[in-house]
XYZ file of C-alpha atoms in Angstrom:
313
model
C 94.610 76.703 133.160
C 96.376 76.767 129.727
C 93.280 79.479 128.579
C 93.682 81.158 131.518
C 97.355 81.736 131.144
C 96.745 83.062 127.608
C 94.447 85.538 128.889
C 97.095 86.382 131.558
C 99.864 87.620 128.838
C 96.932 89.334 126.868
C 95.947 91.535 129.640
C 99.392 91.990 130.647
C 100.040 93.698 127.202
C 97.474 95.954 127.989
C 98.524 96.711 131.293
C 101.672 97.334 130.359
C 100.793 100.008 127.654
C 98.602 101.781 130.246
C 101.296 101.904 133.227
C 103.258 103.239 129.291
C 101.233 105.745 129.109
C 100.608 106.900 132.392
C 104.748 107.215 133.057
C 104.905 109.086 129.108
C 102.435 111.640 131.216
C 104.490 111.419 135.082
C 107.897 112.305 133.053
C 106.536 115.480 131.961
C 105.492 116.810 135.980
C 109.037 117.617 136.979
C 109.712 120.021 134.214
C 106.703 121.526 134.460
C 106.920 121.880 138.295
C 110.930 123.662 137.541
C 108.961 125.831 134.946
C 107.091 127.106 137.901
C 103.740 125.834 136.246
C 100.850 125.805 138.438
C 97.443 124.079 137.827
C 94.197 125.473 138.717
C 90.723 123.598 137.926
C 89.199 125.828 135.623
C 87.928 125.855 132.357
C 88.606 128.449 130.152
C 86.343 128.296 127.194
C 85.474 132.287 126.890
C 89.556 132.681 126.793
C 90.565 133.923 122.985
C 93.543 132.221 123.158
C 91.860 128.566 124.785
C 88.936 129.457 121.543
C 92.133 129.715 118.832
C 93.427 126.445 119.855
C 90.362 124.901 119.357
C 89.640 126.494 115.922
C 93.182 125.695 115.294
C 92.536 121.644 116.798
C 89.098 120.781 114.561
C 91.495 120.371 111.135
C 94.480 119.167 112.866
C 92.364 115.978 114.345
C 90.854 115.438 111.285
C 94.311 115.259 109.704
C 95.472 112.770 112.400
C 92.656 110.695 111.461
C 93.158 110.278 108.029
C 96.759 109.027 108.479
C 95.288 106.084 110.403
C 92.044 105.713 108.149
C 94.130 104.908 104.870
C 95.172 102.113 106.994
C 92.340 101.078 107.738
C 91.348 101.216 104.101
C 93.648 98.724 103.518
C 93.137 96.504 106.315
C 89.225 96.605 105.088
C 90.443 95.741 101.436
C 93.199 93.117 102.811
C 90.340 91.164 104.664
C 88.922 90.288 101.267
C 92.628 88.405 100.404
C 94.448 85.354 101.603
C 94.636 84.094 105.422
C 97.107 86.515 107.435
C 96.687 89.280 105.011
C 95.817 91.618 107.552
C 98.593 90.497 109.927
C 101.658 90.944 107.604
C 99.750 94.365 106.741
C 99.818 95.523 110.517
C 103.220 94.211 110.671
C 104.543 95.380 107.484
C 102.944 99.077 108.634
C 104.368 99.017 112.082
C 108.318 97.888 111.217
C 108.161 101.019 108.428
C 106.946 103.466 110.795
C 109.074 102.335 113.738
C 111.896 104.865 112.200
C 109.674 107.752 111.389
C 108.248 107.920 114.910
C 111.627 107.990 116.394
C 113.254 110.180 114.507
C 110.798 111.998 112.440
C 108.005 112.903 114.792
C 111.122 113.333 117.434
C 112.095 116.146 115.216
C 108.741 117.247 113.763
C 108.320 118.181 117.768
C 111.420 120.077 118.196
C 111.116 121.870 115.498
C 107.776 123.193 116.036
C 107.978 125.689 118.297
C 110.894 127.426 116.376
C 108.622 127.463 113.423
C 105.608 129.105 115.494
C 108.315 131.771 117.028
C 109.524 132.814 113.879
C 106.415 133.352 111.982
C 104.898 134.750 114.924
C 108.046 137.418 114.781
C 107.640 137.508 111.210
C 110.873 136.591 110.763
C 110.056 134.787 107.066
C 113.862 134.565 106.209
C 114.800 132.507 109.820
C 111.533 130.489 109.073
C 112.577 129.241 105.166
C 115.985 128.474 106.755
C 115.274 126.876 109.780
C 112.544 124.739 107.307
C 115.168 123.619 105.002
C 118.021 122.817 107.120
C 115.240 120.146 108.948
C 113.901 118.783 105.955
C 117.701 118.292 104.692
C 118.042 116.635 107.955
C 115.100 114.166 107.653
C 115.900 113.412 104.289
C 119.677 112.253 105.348
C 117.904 109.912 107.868
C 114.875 108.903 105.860
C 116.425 107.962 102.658
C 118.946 105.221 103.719
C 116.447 104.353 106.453
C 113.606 103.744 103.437
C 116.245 101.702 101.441
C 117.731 99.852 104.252
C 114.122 98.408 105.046
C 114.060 97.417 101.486
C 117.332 95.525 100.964
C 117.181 93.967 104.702
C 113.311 93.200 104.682
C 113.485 89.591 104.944
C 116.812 89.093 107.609
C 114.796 92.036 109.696
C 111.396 90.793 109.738
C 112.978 87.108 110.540
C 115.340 89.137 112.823
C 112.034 90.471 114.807
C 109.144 87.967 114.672
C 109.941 84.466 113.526
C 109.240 82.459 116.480
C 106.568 80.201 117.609
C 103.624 80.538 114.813
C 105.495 82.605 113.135
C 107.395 80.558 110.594
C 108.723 81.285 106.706
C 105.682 81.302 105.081
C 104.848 84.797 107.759
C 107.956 85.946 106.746
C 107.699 86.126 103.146
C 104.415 87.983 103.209
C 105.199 90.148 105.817
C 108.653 91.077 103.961
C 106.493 91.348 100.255
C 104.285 93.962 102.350
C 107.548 95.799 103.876
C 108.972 95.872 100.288
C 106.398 97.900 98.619
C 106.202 99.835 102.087
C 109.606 101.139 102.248
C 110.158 104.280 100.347
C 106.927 105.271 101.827
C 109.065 105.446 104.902
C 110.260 109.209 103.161
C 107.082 110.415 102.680
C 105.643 109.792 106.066
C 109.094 111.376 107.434
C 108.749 114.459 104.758
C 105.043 115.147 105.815
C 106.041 115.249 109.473
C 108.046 118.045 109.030
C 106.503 119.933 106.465
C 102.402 119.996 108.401
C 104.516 121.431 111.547
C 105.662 124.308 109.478
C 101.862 124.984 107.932
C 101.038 124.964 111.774
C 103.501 127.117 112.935
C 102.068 129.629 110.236
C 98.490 128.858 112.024
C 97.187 127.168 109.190
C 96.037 123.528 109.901
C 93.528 123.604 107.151
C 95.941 123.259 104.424
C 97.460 120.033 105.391
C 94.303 118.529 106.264
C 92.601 119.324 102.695
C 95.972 117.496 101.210
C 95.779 114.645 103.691
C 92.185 113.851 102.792
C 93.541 113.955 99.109
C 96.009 111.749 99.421
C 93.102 109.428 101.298
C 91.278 109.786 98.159
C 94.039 108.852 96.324
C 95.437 105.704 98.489
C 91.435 104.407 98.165
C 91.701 104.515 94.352
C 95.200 103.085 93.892
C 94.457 100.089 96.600
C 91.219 99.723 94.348
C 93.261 99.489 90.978
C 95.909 97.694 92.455
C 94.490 95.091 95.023
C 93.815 92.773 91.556
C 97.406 92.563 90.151
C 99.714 92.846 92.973
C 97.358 91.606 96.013
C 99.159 92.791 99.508
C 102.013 94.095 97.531
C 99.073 96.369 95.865
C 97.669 97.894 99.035
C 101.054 98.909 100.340
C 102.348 100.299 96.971
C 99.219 102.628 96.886
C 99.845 103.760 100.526
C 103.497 104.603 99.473
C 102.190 106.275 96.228
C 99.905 108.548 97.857
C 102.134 109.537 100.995
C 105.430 110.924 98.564
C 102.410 112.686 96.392
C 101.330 114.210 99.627
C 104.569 115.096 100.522
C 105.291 116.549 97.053
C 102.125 118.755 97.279
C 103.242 119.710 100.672
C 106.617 120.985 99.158
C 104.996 122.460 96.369
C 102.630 124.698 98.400
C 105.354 125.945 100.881
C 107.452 126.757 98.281
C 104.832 129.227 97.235
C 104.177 130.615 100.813
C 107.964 131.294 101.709
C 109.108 131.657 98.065
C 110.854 128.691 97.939
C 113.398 127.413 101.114
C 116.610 126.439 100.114
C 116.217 124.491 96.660
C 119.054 124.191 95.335
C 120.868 122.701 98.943
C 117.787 120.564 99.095
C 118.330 119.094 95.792
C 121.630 118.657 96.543
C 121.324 117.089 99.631
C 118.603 114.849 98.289
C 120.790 113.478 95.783
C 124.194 112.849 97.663
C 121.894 110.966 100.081
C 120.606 108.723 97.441
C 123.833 107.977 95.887
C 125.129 107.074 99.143
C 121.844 104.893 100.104
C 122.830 103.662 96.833
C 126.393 102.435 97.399
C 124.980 101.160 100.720
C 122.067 98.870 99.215
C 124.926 97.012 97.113
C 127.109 96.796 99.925
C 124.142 94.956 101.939
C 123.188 92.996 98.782
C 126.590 91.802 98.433
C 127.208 90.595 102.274
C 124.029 88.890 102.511
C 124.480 86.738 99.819
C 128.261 86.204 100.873
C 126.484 84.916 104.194
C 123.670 83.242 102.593
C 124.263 79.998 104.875
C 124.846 81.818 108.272
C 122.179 82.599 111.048
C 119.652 85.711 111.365
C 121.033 86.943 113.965
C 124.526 87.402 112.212
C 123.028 88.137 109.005
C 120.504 90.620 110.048
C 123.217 92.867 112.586
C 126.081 92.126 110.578
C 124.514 93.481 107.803
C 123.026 96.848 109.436
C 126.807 97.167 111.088
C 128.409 97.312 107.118
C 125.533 98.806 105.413
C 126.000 102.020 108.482
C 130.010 102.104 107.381
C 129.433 102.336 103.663
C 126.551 104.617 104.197
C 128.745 107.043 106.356
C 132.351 106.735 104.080
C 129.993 107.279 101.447
């Protein structure tokens, strides 16, 4: 009965992402349905527009792919290390990109279409603009997100999983993974943005041939780096080769839309760190003033104050 019971949760899980997914699909009908959209069963492969989203699809999927196969590089590479390697990996991975699919890809999605519409209208100016201001945006979130995850790794991850088998030895590999994780947090975010404005010029190839780069890359860092550092190696070389993606993202754009805002975006960039900065000491500072008190009061209290300082900042 205990087995059985086991089993029970397990499938439950899985159930529960279907009946997830299936409701993430229902959600959509009533807006469609007010949009007056009708569906008829037929497919339209001879249509030139149904044939240019396919040509348009091939690179993007392969570019979705490689996001998930650098993690699976690692996971590979983390096999060959200590018992629950591989877990504080996947958990490590999934706390750091909690914030870029909410906010990020949130974005990323709204943006899109603006990007298409303007390039479509050849409106290059409206384009550059509309790029910059989101990036700017991302940034603002990304950056004190990134460092956040980095001062509060061990109250959070504590905070979120430790319970039941989960005890402090979890904990401290799970948080040494997060660490190195972190600032990788801006890169994802950055790349987000940035790949939606290649595709709103109808170029997916671009991104893709810089995604499999930075795959190249993450392989040789985790390679070099799996020796020293062990699990702190594997995420350090993700985090590496994500910002350099994002970097040669930035650079290529600039030379498409001659440049989008620089000098704001430097600007920006900088303010933002200065005021991640003052927040990471302000974090530092309460958690060891409440060194002896419990997660749960460490781990909010200290989002709570490091938010303030962050926005007085």
């Amino acid at each position: 009965s205990s087995t059985y019971g086991e089993d029970s949760r397990i499938y439950g899980l899985a159930v529960g992402a279907v009946i997830g997914a299936a409701l993430h699909l229902i959600v959509q009908i009533p807006g469609l349905i007010k949009a007056g959209a009708r569906y008829t069963p037929r497919l339209g492969v001879r249509d030139p527009g149904v044939r240019q989203v396919f040509r348009l699809m091939a690179p993007r999927v392969l570019g979705l792919a490689t996001v998930q196969l650098n993690f699976i590089v690692e996971t590979i590479l983390a096999s060959t290390l200590s018992t629950g390697a591989v877990s504080a990996l996947n958990y490590a991975w999934r706390v750091m990109l909690l914030p870029q699919g909410v906010v990020a890809q949130s974005v990323a999605i709204a943006a899109f279409p603006t990007f298409s519409d303007q390039y479509a209208r050849g409106k290059i100016d409206e384009l550059r603009s509309a790029l910059s201001a989101t990036l700017r945006v991302i940034l603002f979130i990304a950056i004190p997100s990134a460092i956040g995850l980095l001062v509060l790794r061990v109250p959070l991850i504590q905070l979120l999983f430790e319970r039941g088998q989960f005890q402090d030895t979890s904990t401290e590999l799970v948080a040494t993974a997060l660490g190195f994780y972190a600032l990788g947090l801006i890169g994802h975010s950055g790349v987000e943005i940035l790949t939606r404005a290649f595709y709103g010029m109808q170029d997916t190839r671009t991104p893709v041939l810089l995604s499999v780069l930075s795959l190249a890359l993450n392989l040789i860092l985790s390679l070099a780096l799996i020796g020293p550092m062990q699990i702190a190696g594997l995420a350090l070389a993700n985090t590496l080769a994500i910002l350099i993606e994002m970097i040669l993202l930035i650079f290529v754009l600039r030379q498409r839309l001659h440049g989008f805002g620089d000098r704001r975006l430097i600007v920006t960039t900088l303010k933002t760190i200065a005021a991640s900065i003052a927040m990471s000491i302000g974090v530092i500072a309460f958690l060891n003033f409440t060194a002896g008190a419990g997660v749960l009061i460490r781990g909010l209290g200290a989002m709570v104050i490091g938010a303030a300082i962050f926005a007085a900042a």
